C-alpha cells in the first residue's frame, strides 16, 4: 500500500514539474519583449548580426510590431544587407509614427545600393511629411548633397561622339603589327 502511495506521489510530482516547465502566453510575450530589448542592447554595442538574431528570436516568440520591423531594417542596413533592410523598412513605413524615419532610412538604403533616383524619391517623401521636422531637415540636407553629387558626376562624364566609318577605317590602317 505504501508502495502505491509513493508511486502516485512520484507521478504527481513529475506531472507538476512538467506543468511548471510549460510556457504560458504571458511568459512568451515577456520573453519576446526581453529578446527585443536584448537585440536593442546588442545594436547599441554595434553587434548588428547578434542583434538581428535576437530580433528574429523575438519574432519567432510572437512579436510582430512595426518597431521590430524598423529595428530589423536598420540592423540589416548597418550590416550592409540592403535588400533585406529595404524589405523590413517598407513594412515599418506603413505605421504612421514610423513613416517619416522609415522613408528617410529607405533613402539612405537606396543611396547605399547605388539607386540615386529611389534615394531622392524616399528623401523627398521624408522631407514633405509634417510629423517630424528633424527628419524633414535631415532629408533636405540629404537631397541637397545627393543633387550636388549627381551634378559633379554629370560634369565630369566626358561626352563621346560616335566615330564615323571613315575615322574607324583610318584608325585600323594605322596599326603596327610586330611578330617575333
Coordinates of N, CA, C and O in Angstrom, one line a residue:
X1 N 0.8 -1.2 0.0 CA 0.0 0.0 0.0 C 0.9 1.3 0.0 O 0.6 2.2 -0.7
X2 N 1.9 1.2 0.9 CA 2.8 2.3 0.9 C 3.5 2.5 -0.4 O 3.7 3.7 -0.9
X3 N 3.8 1.4 -1.1 CA 4.4 1.5 -2.4 C 3.5 2.2 -3.4 O 4.0 3.0 -4.2
X4 N 2.2 2.0 -3.4 CA 1.2 2.6 -4.3 C 1.1 4.1 -4.0 O 1.1 4.9 -4.9
X5 N 1.1 4.5 -2.8 CA 1.1 5.9 -2.4 C 2.3 6.6 -2.9 O 2.3 7.7 -3.4
X6 N 3.5 6.0 -2.7 CA 4.8 6.6 -3.1 C 4.8 6.7 -4.6 O 5.2 7.8 -5.1
X7 N 4.3 5.7 -5.3 CA 4.3 5.8 -6.7 C 3.4 6.9 -7.2 O 3.7 7.6 -8.2
X8 N 2.2 7.0 -6.6 CA 1.3 8.0 -7.0 C 1.8 9.4 -6.7 O 1.7 10.3 -7.5
X9 N 2.5 9.6 -5.6 CA 3.1 10.8 -5.2 C 4.2 11.2 -6.2 O 4.3 12.4 -6.6
X10 N 5.0 10.2 -6.6 CA 6.1 10.5 -7.5 C 5.5 10.9 -8.9 O 6.0 11.9 -9.5
X11 N 4.4 10.3 -9.4 CA 3.8 10.6 -10.6 C 3.2 12.1 -10.6 O 3.3 12.8 -11.5
X12 N 2.6 12.4 -9.4 CA 2.1 13.7 -9.3 C 3.2 14.8 -9.3 O 3.0 15.9 -9.9
X13 N 4.3 14.5 -8.7 CA 5.4 15.5 -8.7 C 6.0 15.6 -10.1 O 6.3 16.7 -10.5
X14 N 6.1 14.6 -10.8 CA 6.6 14.6 -12.2 C 5.6 15.4 -13.1 O 6.0 16.3 -13.8
X15 N 4.3 15.2 -12.9 CA 3.3 15.9 -13.7 C 3.4 17.4 -13.3 O 3.3 18.3 -14.2
X16 N 3.5 17.7 -12.0 CA 3.6 19.1 -11.6 C 4.8 19.8 -12.2 O 4.8 20.9 -12.6
X17 N 5.9 19.1 -12.2 CA 7.2 19.7 -12.7 C 7.0 19.9 -14.2 O 7.5 21.0 -14.7
X18 N 6.4 19.0 -14.9 CA 6.2 19.3 -16.4 C 5.3 20.5 -16.6 O 5.5 21.3 -17.5
X19 N 4.2 20.6 -15.8 CA 3.3 21.7 -16.0 C 4.0 23.0 -15.7 O 3.8 24.0 -16.4
X20 N 4.9 23.0 -14.7 CA 5.6 24.2 -14.4 C 6.6 24.6 -15.5 O 6.9 25.8 -15.6
X21 N 7.1 23.7 -16.2 CA 8.0 24.0 -17.3 C 7.4 24.4 -18.6 O 8.0 25.0 -19.4
X22 N 6.1 24.2 -18.7 CA 5.4 24.6 -19.9 C 5.2 26.1 -19.9 O 4.7 26.7 -18.9
X23 N 5.6 26.8 -21.0 CA 5.4 28.3 -21.0 C 3.9 28.7 -21.2 O 3.2 27.9 -21.8
X24 N 3.6 29.8 -20.6 CA 2.2 30.3 -20.8 C 2.3 31.5 -21.7 O 3.4 32.0 -21.9
X25 N 1.2 32.0 -22.1 CA 1.2 33.1 -23.1 C 1.9 34.4 -22.5 O 2.7 35.0 -23.2
X26 N 1.6 34.8 -21.2 CA 2.3 36.0 -20.7 C 3.8 35.8 -20.7 O 4.5 36.7 -20.9
X27 N 4.2 34.6 -20.4 CA 5.7 34.3 -20.3 C 6.3 34.5 -21.7 O 7.3 35.1 -21.9
X28 N 5.6 34.0 -22.7 CA 6.1 34.1 -24.1 C 6.2 35.6 -24.5 O 7.1 36.0 -25.1
X29 N 5.2 36.4 -24.2 CA 5.2 37.8 -24.5 C 6.3 38.5 -23.8 O 7.0 39.3 -24.4
X30 N 6.6 38.1 -22.5 CA 7.7 38.7 -21.8 C 9.0 38.3 -22.4 O 9.9 39.1 -22.6
X31 N 9.1 37.1 -22.9 CA 10.3 36.6 -23.5 C 10.5 37.3 -24.8 O 11.7 37.7 -25.1
X32 N 9.5 37.5 -25.6 CA 9.7 38.3 -26.8 C 10.2 39.7 -26.5 O 11.1 40.2 -27.2
X33 N 9.6 40.3 -25.5 CA 10.0 41.7 -25.2 C 11.4 41.7 -24.7 O 12.2 42.6 -25.0
X34 N 11.8 40.7 -23.9 CA 13.2 40.6 -23.4 C 14.1 40.4 -24.6 O 15.2 41.0 -24.6
X35 N 13.8 39.5 -25.5 CA 14.6 39.3 -26.7 C 14.8 40.6 -27.5 O 15.9 40.9 -28.0
X36 N 13.7 41.3 -27.6 CA 13.7 42.6 -28.3 C 14.6 43.6 -27.6 O 15.5 44.2 -28.3
X37 N 14.5 43.7 -26.3 CA 15.4 44.6 -25.5 C 16.8 44.2 -25.6 O 17.7 45.0 -25.8
X38 N 17.1 42.9 -25.6 CA 18.5 42.4 -25.8 C 19.0 42.7 -27.2 O 20.2 43.1 -27.3
X39 N 18.2 42.6 -28.2 CA 18.6 43.0 -29.5 C 18.9 44.4 -29.6 O 19.9 44.8 -30.2
X40 N 18.2 45.3 -28.9 CA 18.5 46.7 -28.9 C 19.8 47.0 -28.2 O 20.6 47.8 -28.7
X41 N 20.1 46.3 -27.1 CA 21.3 46.4 -26.4 C 22.5 46.0 -27.3 O 23.5 46.7 -27.4
X42 N 22.4 44.9 -28.0 CA 23.4 44.5 -28.9 C 23.6 45.5 -30.1 O 24.7 45.7 -30.5
X43 N 22.5 46.0 -30.6 CA 22.6 47.0 -31.7 C 23.4 48.2 -31.2 O 24.2 48.8 -31.9
X44 N 23.1 48.7 -30.0 CA 23.8 49.9 -29.4 C 25.3 49.6 -29.3 O 26.1 50.5 -29.3
X45 N 25.7 48.3 -29.1 CA 27.1 47.9 -29.0 C 27.7 47.6 -30.4 O 28.8 47.0 -30.4
X46 N 27.0 48.0 -31.4 CA 27.4 47.7 -32.8 C 27.6 46.3 -33.2 O 28.3 45.9 -34.0
X47 N 26.8 45.4 -32.5 CA 26.8 44.0 -32.8 C 25.6 43.7 -33.6 O 24.6 43.1 -33.1
X48 N 25.6 44.1 -34.9 CA 24.4 44.1 -35.7 C 23.9 42.6 -36.0 O 22.7 42.4 -36.0
X49 N 24.8 41.7 -36.3 CA 24.4 40.3 -36.6 C 23.8 39.7 -35.3 O 22.8 39.0 -35.5
X50 N 24.3 39.9 -34.2 CA 23.8 39.4 -33.0 C 22.4 40.0 -32.7 O 21.5 39.3 -32.2
X51 N 22.3 41.3 -32.9 CA 21.0 42.0 -32.7 C 20.0 41.4 -33.7 O 18.8 41.1 -33.2
X52 N 20.3 41.1 -34.9 CA 19.4 40.5 -35.9 C 18.9 39.2 -35.4 O 17.8 38.8 -35.5
X53 N 19.8 38.4 -34.8 CA 19.5 37.1 -34.3 C 18.4 37.3 -33.2 O 17.4 36.5 -33.1
X54 N 18.6 38.2 -32.2 CA 17.7 38.4 -31.1 C 16.3 38.9 -31.7 O 15.3 38.5 -31.2
X55 N 16.4 39.8 -32.7 CA 15.1 40.3 -33.3 C 14.4 39.1 -33.9 O 13.1 39.0 -33.8
X56 N 15.1 38.2 -34.6 CA 14.5 37.1 -35.2 C 13.8 36.2 -34.1 O 12.7 35.7 -34.3
X57 N 14.5 36.0 -33.0 CA 14.0 35.2 -31.9 C 12.8 35.8 -31.3 O 11.8 35.2 -31.0
X58 N 12.8 37.2 -31.2 CA 11.6 37.9 -30.7 C 10.4 37.7 -31.7 O 9.3 37.5 -31.2
X59 N 10.7 37.7 -33.0 CA 9.6 37.5 -33.9 C 9.1 36.1 -33.8 O 7.9 35.8 -33.9
X60 N 10.0 35.1 -33.7 CA 9.6 33.7 -33.5 C 8.8 33.5 -32.2 O 8.0 32.6 -32.2
X61 N 9.1 34.3 -31.2 CA 8.3 34.2 -30.0 C 7.0 34.9 -30.0 O 6.3 35.0 -29.0
X62 N 6.6 35.5 -31.2 CA 5.3 36.1 -31.3 C 5.3 37.6 -31.5 O 4.2 38.1 -31.7
X63 N 6.4 38.3 -31.4 CA 6.4 39.7 -31.6 C 6.3 40.0 -33.1 O 7.0 39.5 -33.9
X64 N 5.4 40.9 -33.4 CA 5.2 41.3 -34.8 C 4.7 42.8 -34.8 O 3.5 43.1 -34.9
X65 N 5.7 43.7 -34.6 CA 5.3 45.1 -34.4 C 6.1 45.9 -35.5 O 7.1 45.5 -35.9
X66 N 5.6 47.1 -35.8 CA 6.3 48.0 -36.8 C 7.7 48.4 -36.2 O 8.6 48.4 -37.0
X67 N 7.8 48.5 -34.9 CA 9.1 48.9 -34.4 C 10.1 47.8 -34.5 O 11.3 48.0 -34.8
X68 N 9.6 46.6 -34.4 CA 10.5 45.4 -34.6 C 11.0 45.4 -36.0 O 12.2 45.2 -36.3
X69 N 10.1 45.6 -37.0 CA 10.5 45.7 -38.4 C 11.5 46.8 -38.7 O 12.4 46.7 -39.4
X70 N 11.2 48.0 -38.1 CA 12.1 49.1 -38.2 C 13.5 48.8 -37.7 O 14.5 49.0 -38.4
X71 N 13.6 48.2 -36.5 CA 14.9 47.9 -35.9 C 15.6 46.8 -36.8 O 16.8 46.9 -37.0
X72 N 14.8 45.8 -37.3 CA 15.4 44.8 -38.2 C 16.0 45.5 -39.4 O 17.1 45.2 -39.9
X73 N 15.2 46.4 -40.0 CA 15.7 47.1 -41.2 C 16.9 47.9 -41.0 O 17.9 47.9 -41.8
X74 N 17.0 48.6 -39.9 CA 18.2 49.4 -39.6 C 19.4 48.5 -39.3 O 20.5 48.8 -39.7
X75 N 19.2 47.4 -38.6 CA 20.3 46.5 -38.3 C 20.8 45.9 -39.6 O 22.0 45.7 -39.8
X76 N 19.9 45.5 -40.5 CA 20.3 45.0 -41.8 C 21.1 46.0 -42.6 O 22.1 45.7 -43.3
X77 N 20.6 47.3 -42.5 CA 21.3 48.4 -43.2 C 22.7 48.5 -42.7 O 23.7 48.6 -43.5
X78 N 22.9 48.5 -41.4 CA 24.2 48.6 -40.8 C 25.1 47.4 -41.1 O 26.3 47.5 -41.2
X79 N 24.5 46.3 -41.3 CA 25.2 45.0 -41.6 C 25.4 44.9 -43.1 O 25.9 43.9 -43.6
X80 N 25.0 46.0 -43.9 CA 25.2 46.0 -45.3 C 24.4 45.0 -46.0 O 24.8 44.5 -47.1
X81 N 23.2 44.6 -45.5 CA 22.3 43.7 -46.1 C 21.1 44.5 -46.6 O 20.1 44.6 -46.1
X82 N 21.4 45.3 -47.7 CA 20.5 46.3 -48.2 C 19.2 45.8 -48.7 O 18.1 46.5 -48.5
X83 N 19.1 44.7 -49.4 CA 17.8 44.2 -49.9 C 16.9 43.8 -48.7 O 15.7 44.2 -48.7
X84 N 17.5 43.2 -47.7 CA 16.7 42.8 -46.5 C 16.3 44.1 -45.7 O 15.2 44.1 -45.1
X85 N 17.2 45.1 -45.7 CA 16.9 46.3 -45.0 C 15.7 47.0 -45.6 O 14.7 47.4 -45.0
X86 N 15.7 47.0 -47.0 CA 14.6 47.7 -47.7 C 13.3 47.0 -47.4 O 12.2 47.6 -47.1
X87 N 13.3 45.7 -47.4 CA 12.0 44.9 -47.1 C 11.5 45.2 -45.7 O 10.3 45.5 -45.5
X88 N 12.3 45.2 -44.7 CA 11.9 45.5 -43.3 C 11.4 46.9 -43.1 O 10.4 47.2 -42.5
X89 N 12.2 47.8 -43.7 CA 11.8 49.3 -43.6 C 10.5 49.6 -44.3 O 9.8 50.4 -43.8
X90 N 10.2 48.9 -45.4 CA 9.0 49.2 -46.1 C 7.8 48.7 -45.2 O 6.7 49.3 -45.2
X91 N 8.0 47.6 -44.5 CA 7.0 47.1 -43.5 C 6.7 48.1 -42.4 O 5.6 48.4 -42.1
X92 N 7.8 48.7 -41.9 CA 7.6 49.7 -40.8 C 7.1 51.0 -41.3 O 6.4 51.7 -40.5
X93 N 7.2 51.3 -42.6 CA 6.8 52.6 -43.1 C 5.3 52.7 -43.2 O 4.7 53.8 -43.2
X94 N 4.6 51.6 -43.1 CA 3.1 51.6 -43.1 C 2.5 52.1 -41.8 O 1.3 52.4 -41.7
X95 N 3.3 52.1 -40.8 CA 2.8 52.6 -39.4 C 3.1 54.1 -39.3 O 4.3 54.5 -39.3
X96 N 2.1 54.9 -39.2 CA 2.1 56.3 -39.2 C 3.3 57.0 -38.4 O 4.0 57.7 -39.0
X97 N 3.5 56.7 -37.1 CA 4.5 57.4 -36.4 C 5.9 57.0 -36.9 O 6.9 57.8 -36.8
X98 N 6.1 55.9 -37.6 CA 7.4 55.5 -38.1 C 7.6 55.8 -39.6 O 8.7 55.6 -40.1
X99 N 6.6 56.3 -40.2 CA 6.7 56.6 -41.6 C 7.8 57.6 -42.0 O 8.6 57.3 -42.9
X100 N 7.9 58.7 -41.3 CA 9.0 59.7 -41.8 C 10.4 59.1 -41.6 O 11.2 59.2 -42.5
X101 N 10.7 58.5 -40.5 CA 12.0 58.0 -40.2 C 12.3 56.7 -41.1 O 13.4 56.5 -41.6
X102 N 11.2 56.0 -41.4 CA 11.4 54.8 -42.3 C 11.7 55.3 -43.7 O 12.6 54.7 -44.4
X103 N 11.0 56.3 -44.2 CA 11.2 56.8 -45.5 C 12.7 57.4 -45.6 O 13.3 57.2 -46.6
X104 N 13.1 58.1 -44.6 CA 14.5 58.7 -44.6 C 15.5 57.5 -44.7 O 16.4 57.6 -45.5
X105 N 15.3 56.5 -43.9 CA 16.2 55.4 -43.9 C 16.1 54.6 -45.2 O 17.1 54.0 -45.6
X106 N 15.0 54.5 -45.8 CA 14.8 53.9 -47.1 C 15.7 54.7 -48.1 O 16.2 54.1 -49.0
X107 N 15.7 56.0 -48.0 CA 16.5 56.8 -48.8 C 18.0 56.5 -48.7 O 18.8 56.4 -49.6
X108 N 18.4 56.4 -47.4 CA 19.8 56.1 -47.1 C 20.2 54.7 -47.7 O 21.2 54.5 -48.3
X109 N 19.3 53.8 -47.6 CA 19.5 52.4 -48.0 C 19.6 52.4 -49.6 O 20.4 51.8 -50.1
X110 N 18.7 53.1 -50.2 CA 18.7 53.2 -51.7 C 20.0 53.8 -52.2 O 20.6 53.4 -53.2
X111 N 20.4 54.9 -51.5 CA 21.7 55.5 -51.8 C 22.9 54.5 -51.7 O 23.7 54.4 -52.6
X112 N 22.9 53.7 -50.6 CA 23.9 52.7 -50.4 C 23.9 51.7 -51.5 O 24.9 51.1 -51.8
X113 N 22.7 51.4 -52.0 CA 22.6 50.4 -53.1 C 22.9 51.0 -54.5 O 22.9 50.3 -55.5
X114 N 23.2 52.3 -54.5 CA 23.5 53.0 -55.8 C 22.3 53.4 -56.6 O 22.5 53.8 -57.8
X115 N 21.2 53.4 -56.0 CA 19.9 53.8 -56.7 C 19.6 55.2 -56.3 O 18.8 55.5 -55.4
X116 N 20.2 56.2 -57.0 CA 20.0 57.6 -56.6 C 18.6 58.1 -56.9 O 18.1 58.9 -56.1
X117 N 18.0 57.6 -57.9 CA 16.6 58.0 -58.2 C 15.6 57.6 -57.0 O 14.8 58.4 -56.6
X118 N 15.8 56.4 -56.6 CA 14.9 55.9 -55.5 C 15.3 56.7 -54.2 O 14.4 57.0 -53.4
X119 N 16.6 56.9 -54.0 CA 17.0 57.6 -52.8 C 16.4 59.0 -52.8 O 15.8 59.5 -51.8
X120 N 16.4 59.7 -53.9 CA 15.7 61.0 -54.0 C 14.3 61.0 -53.7 O 13.7 61.8 -53.0
X121 N 13.6 59.9 -54.2 CA 12.1 59.8 -54.0 C 11.8 59.6 -52.5 O 11.0 60.2 -52.0
X122 N 12.6 58.7 -51.8 CA 12.4 58.5 -50.4 C 12.8 59.7 -49.6 O 12.0 60.1 -48.7
X123 N 13.8 60.4 -49.9 CA 14.2 61.6 -49.2 C 13.1 62.7 -49.4 O 12.8 63.4 -48.4
X124 N 12.6 62.8 -50.6 CA 11.6 63.8 -50.8 C 10.3 63.5 -50.0 O 9.6 64.4 -49.5
X125 N 10.0 62.2 -49.9 CA 8.8 61.8 -49.1 C 9.1 62.2 -47.7 O 8.2 62.7 -47.0
X126 N 10.3 61.9 -47.2 CA 10.6 62.2 -45.8 C 10.6 63.8 -45.6 O 10.2 64.3 -44.5
X127 N 11.1 64.5 -46.6 CA 11.1 66.0 -46.5 C 9.7 66.5 -46.4 O 9.4 67.5 -45.7
X128 N 8.8 66.0 -47.2 CA 7.4 66.6 -47.4 C 6.5 66.2 -46.2 O 5.4 66.8 -46.2
X129 N 6.8 65.3 -45.4 CA 5.9 65.0 -44.3 C 5.9 66.1 -43.2 O 6.8 66.9 -43.1
X130 N 4.8 66.1 -42.4 CA 4.7 67.2 -41.5 C 4.8 66.7 -40.0 O 4.7 67.5 -39.1
X131 N 5.1 65.5 -39.8 CA 5.1 64.9 -38.4 C 6.4 65.2 -37.7 O 6.4 65.6 -36.5
X132 N 7.5 65.1 -38.4 CA 8.9 65.2 -37.8 C 9.7 66.2 -38.5 O 10.2 65.9 -39.6
X133 N 9.8 67.4 -37.9 CA 10.6 68.4 -38.6 C 12.1 68.1 -38.6 O 12.8 68.4 -39.6
X134 N 12.6 67.4 -37.6 CA 14.0 67.0 -37.6 C 14.3 66.0 -38.8 O 15.4 66.2 -39.4
X135 N 13.4 65.1 -39.1 CA 13.6 64.2 -40.2 C 13.5 65.0 -41.5 O 14.3 64.8 -42.4
X136 N 12.6 66.0 -41.5 CA 12.5 66.8 -42.7 C 13.7 67.6 -43.0 O 14.2 67.7 -44.2
X137 N 14.4 68.1 -42.0 CA 15.7 68.8 -42.1 C 16.7 67.9 -42.6 O 17.5 68.2 -43.6
X138 N 16.8 66.7 -42.0 CA 17.8 65.7 -42.5 C 17.6 65.4 -44.0 O 18.6 65.2 -44.7
X139 N 16.4 65.2 -44.3 CA 16.0 64.8 -45.7 C 16.4 65.9 -46.7 O 16.9 65.7 -47.8
X140 N 16.1 67.2 -46.3 CA 16.5 68.3 -47.2 C 18.0 68.3 -47.4 O 18.5 68.6 -48.5
X141 N 18.8 68.1 -46.3 CA 20.2 68.1 -46.4 C 20.7 67.0 -47.3 O 21.6 67.1 -48.2
X142 N 20.1 65.8 -47.1 CA 20.5 64.6 -48.0 C 20.1 64.9 -49.4 O 21.0 64.5 -50.3
X143 N 19.0 65.5 -49.7 CA 18.6 65.8 -51.1 C 19.7 66.8 -51.7 O 20.1 66.6 -52.8
X144 N 20.0 67.8 -51.0 CA 21.0 68.8 -51.5 C 22.3 68.1 -51.8 O 22.9 68.3 -52.8
X145 N 22.8 67.3 -50.8 CA 24.1 66.6 -51.0 C 24.1 65.7 -52.2 O 25.0 65.6 -53.0
X146 N 23.0 64.9 -52.3 CA 22.9 64.0 -53.4 C 22.8 64.7 -54.8 O 23.4 64.2 -55.7
X147 N 22.0 65.8 -54.8 CA 21.9 66.5 -56.1 C 23.3 67.1 -56.5 O 23.7 67.1 -57.6
X148 N 24.0 67.6 -55.5 CA 25.4 68.1 -55.8 C 26.3 67.0 -56.3 O 27.1 67.2 -57.2
X149 N 26.2 65.8 -55.7 CA 27.0 64.7 -56.1 C 26.6 64.3 -57.5 O 27.5 64.0 -58.4
X150 N 25.4 64.3 -57.8 CA 24.9 63.9 -59.2 C 25.4 64.9 -60.2 O 25.9 64.6 -61.3
X151 N 25.4 66.2 -59.8 CA 25.8 67.3 -60.7 C 27.3 67.2 -61.0 O 27.8 67.4 -62.1
X152 N 28.1 66.8 -59.9 CA 29.6 66.7 -60.1 C 29.9 65.5 -61.0 O 30.7 65.6 -61.9
X153 N 29.1 64.4 -60.9 CA 29.3 63.2 -61.7 C 29.0 63.6 -63.2 O 29.8 63.2 -64.1
X154 N 27.9 64.3 -63.4 CA 27.5 64.6 -64.7 C 28.5 65.6 -65.4 O 28.7 65.6 -66.6
X155 N 29.1 66.5 -64.6 CA 30.1 67.4 -65.1 C 31.4 66.8 -65.5 O 32.1 67.3 -66.4
X156 N 31.7 65.7 -64.9 CA 33.0 65.0 -65.2 C 32.9 63.9 -66.2 O 33.9 63.4 -66.7
X157 N 31.7 63.5 -66.6 CA 31.5 62.5 -67.5 C 31.8 63.0 -68.9 O 31.2 64.0 -69.3
X158 N 32.8 62.5 -69.6 CA 33.1 63.0 -70.9 C 32.0 62.7 -71.9 O 31.4 61.7 -71.9
X159 N 31.8 63.7 -72.8 CA 30.8 63.5 -73.9 C 31.5 62.8 -75.0 O 32.5 63.3 -75.5
X160 N 31.0 61.6 -75.4 CA 31.7 60.9 -76.5 C 30.8 61.1 -77.8 O 29.6 61.1 -77.7
X161 N 31.5 61.3 -78.9 CA 30.8 61.4 -80.2 C 31.1 60.2 -81.0 O 32.3 59.7 -81.0
X162 N 30.2 59.6 -81.6 CA 30.4 58.4 -82.3 C 31.3 58.7 -83.5 O 31.2 59.7 -84.2
X163 N 32.3 57.8 -83.7 CA 33.2 58.0 -84.8 C 32.5 57.6 -86.1 O 31.7 56.7 -86.2
X164 N 32.9 58.3 -87.1 CA 32.4 58.0 -88.5 C 33.1 56.7 -89.0 O 34.1 56.3 -88.5
X165 N 32.5 56.1 -90.0 CA 33.1 54.9 -90.6 C 34.4 55.2 -91.1 O 35.4 54.4 -91.0
X166 N 34.6 56.4 -91.7 CA 35.9 56.8 -92.3 C 37.0 56.8 -91.2 O 38.1 56.4 -91.3
X167 N 36.6 57.4 -90.0 CA 37.6 57.5 -88.9 C 37.9 56.1 -88.4 O 39.1 55.9 -88.0
X168 N 37.0 55.3 -88.3 CA 37.2 53.9 -87.8 C 38.2 53.2 -88.7 O 39.1 52.5 -88.3
X169 N 38.0 53.3 -90.0 CA 38.8 52.7 -91.0 C 40.2 53.3 -91.0 O 41.2 52.5 -91.0
X170 N 40.4 54.6 -90.8 CA 41.7 55.2 -90.7 C 42.4 54.7 -89.5 O 43.6 54.4 -89.6
X171 N 41.7 54.6 -88.4 CA 42.4 54.1 -87.2 C 42.9 52.6 -87.3 O 43.9 52.3 -86.8
X172 N 42.2 51.8 -88.1 CA 42.6 50.5 -88.3 C 43.8 50.4 -89.2 O 44.6 49.5 -89.1
X173 N 43.9 51.3 -90.2 CA 45.0 51.2 -91.1 C 46.3 51.7 -90.5 O 47.4 51.5 -91.0
X174 N 46.3 52.4 -89.4 CA 47.5 52.9 -88.7 C 48.0 52.0 -87.7 O 48.8 52.4 -86.8
X175 N 47.6 50.7 -87.7 CA 48.1 49.7 -86.7 C 49.5 49.2 -87.1 O 49.8 48.9 -88.3
X176 N 50.4 49.1 -86.1 CA 51.6 48.4 -86.3 C 51.6 47.0 -85.8 O 51.2 46.8 -84.6
X177 N 52.0 46.1 -86.5 CA 51.9 44.7 -86.1 C 53.4 44.2 -86.0 O 54.1 44.3 -87.0
X178 N 53.7 43.7 -84.9 CA 55.1 43.1 -84.7 C 55.0 41.7 -84.4 O 54.3 41.3 -83.5
X179 N 55.7 40.9 -85.1 CA 55.7 39.4 -84.9 C 57.1 39.0 -84.5 O 58.1 39.4 -85.2
X180 N 57.3 38.2 -83.5 CA 58.6 37.8 -83.2 C 58.7 36.3 -83.4 O 57.9 35.5 -83.2

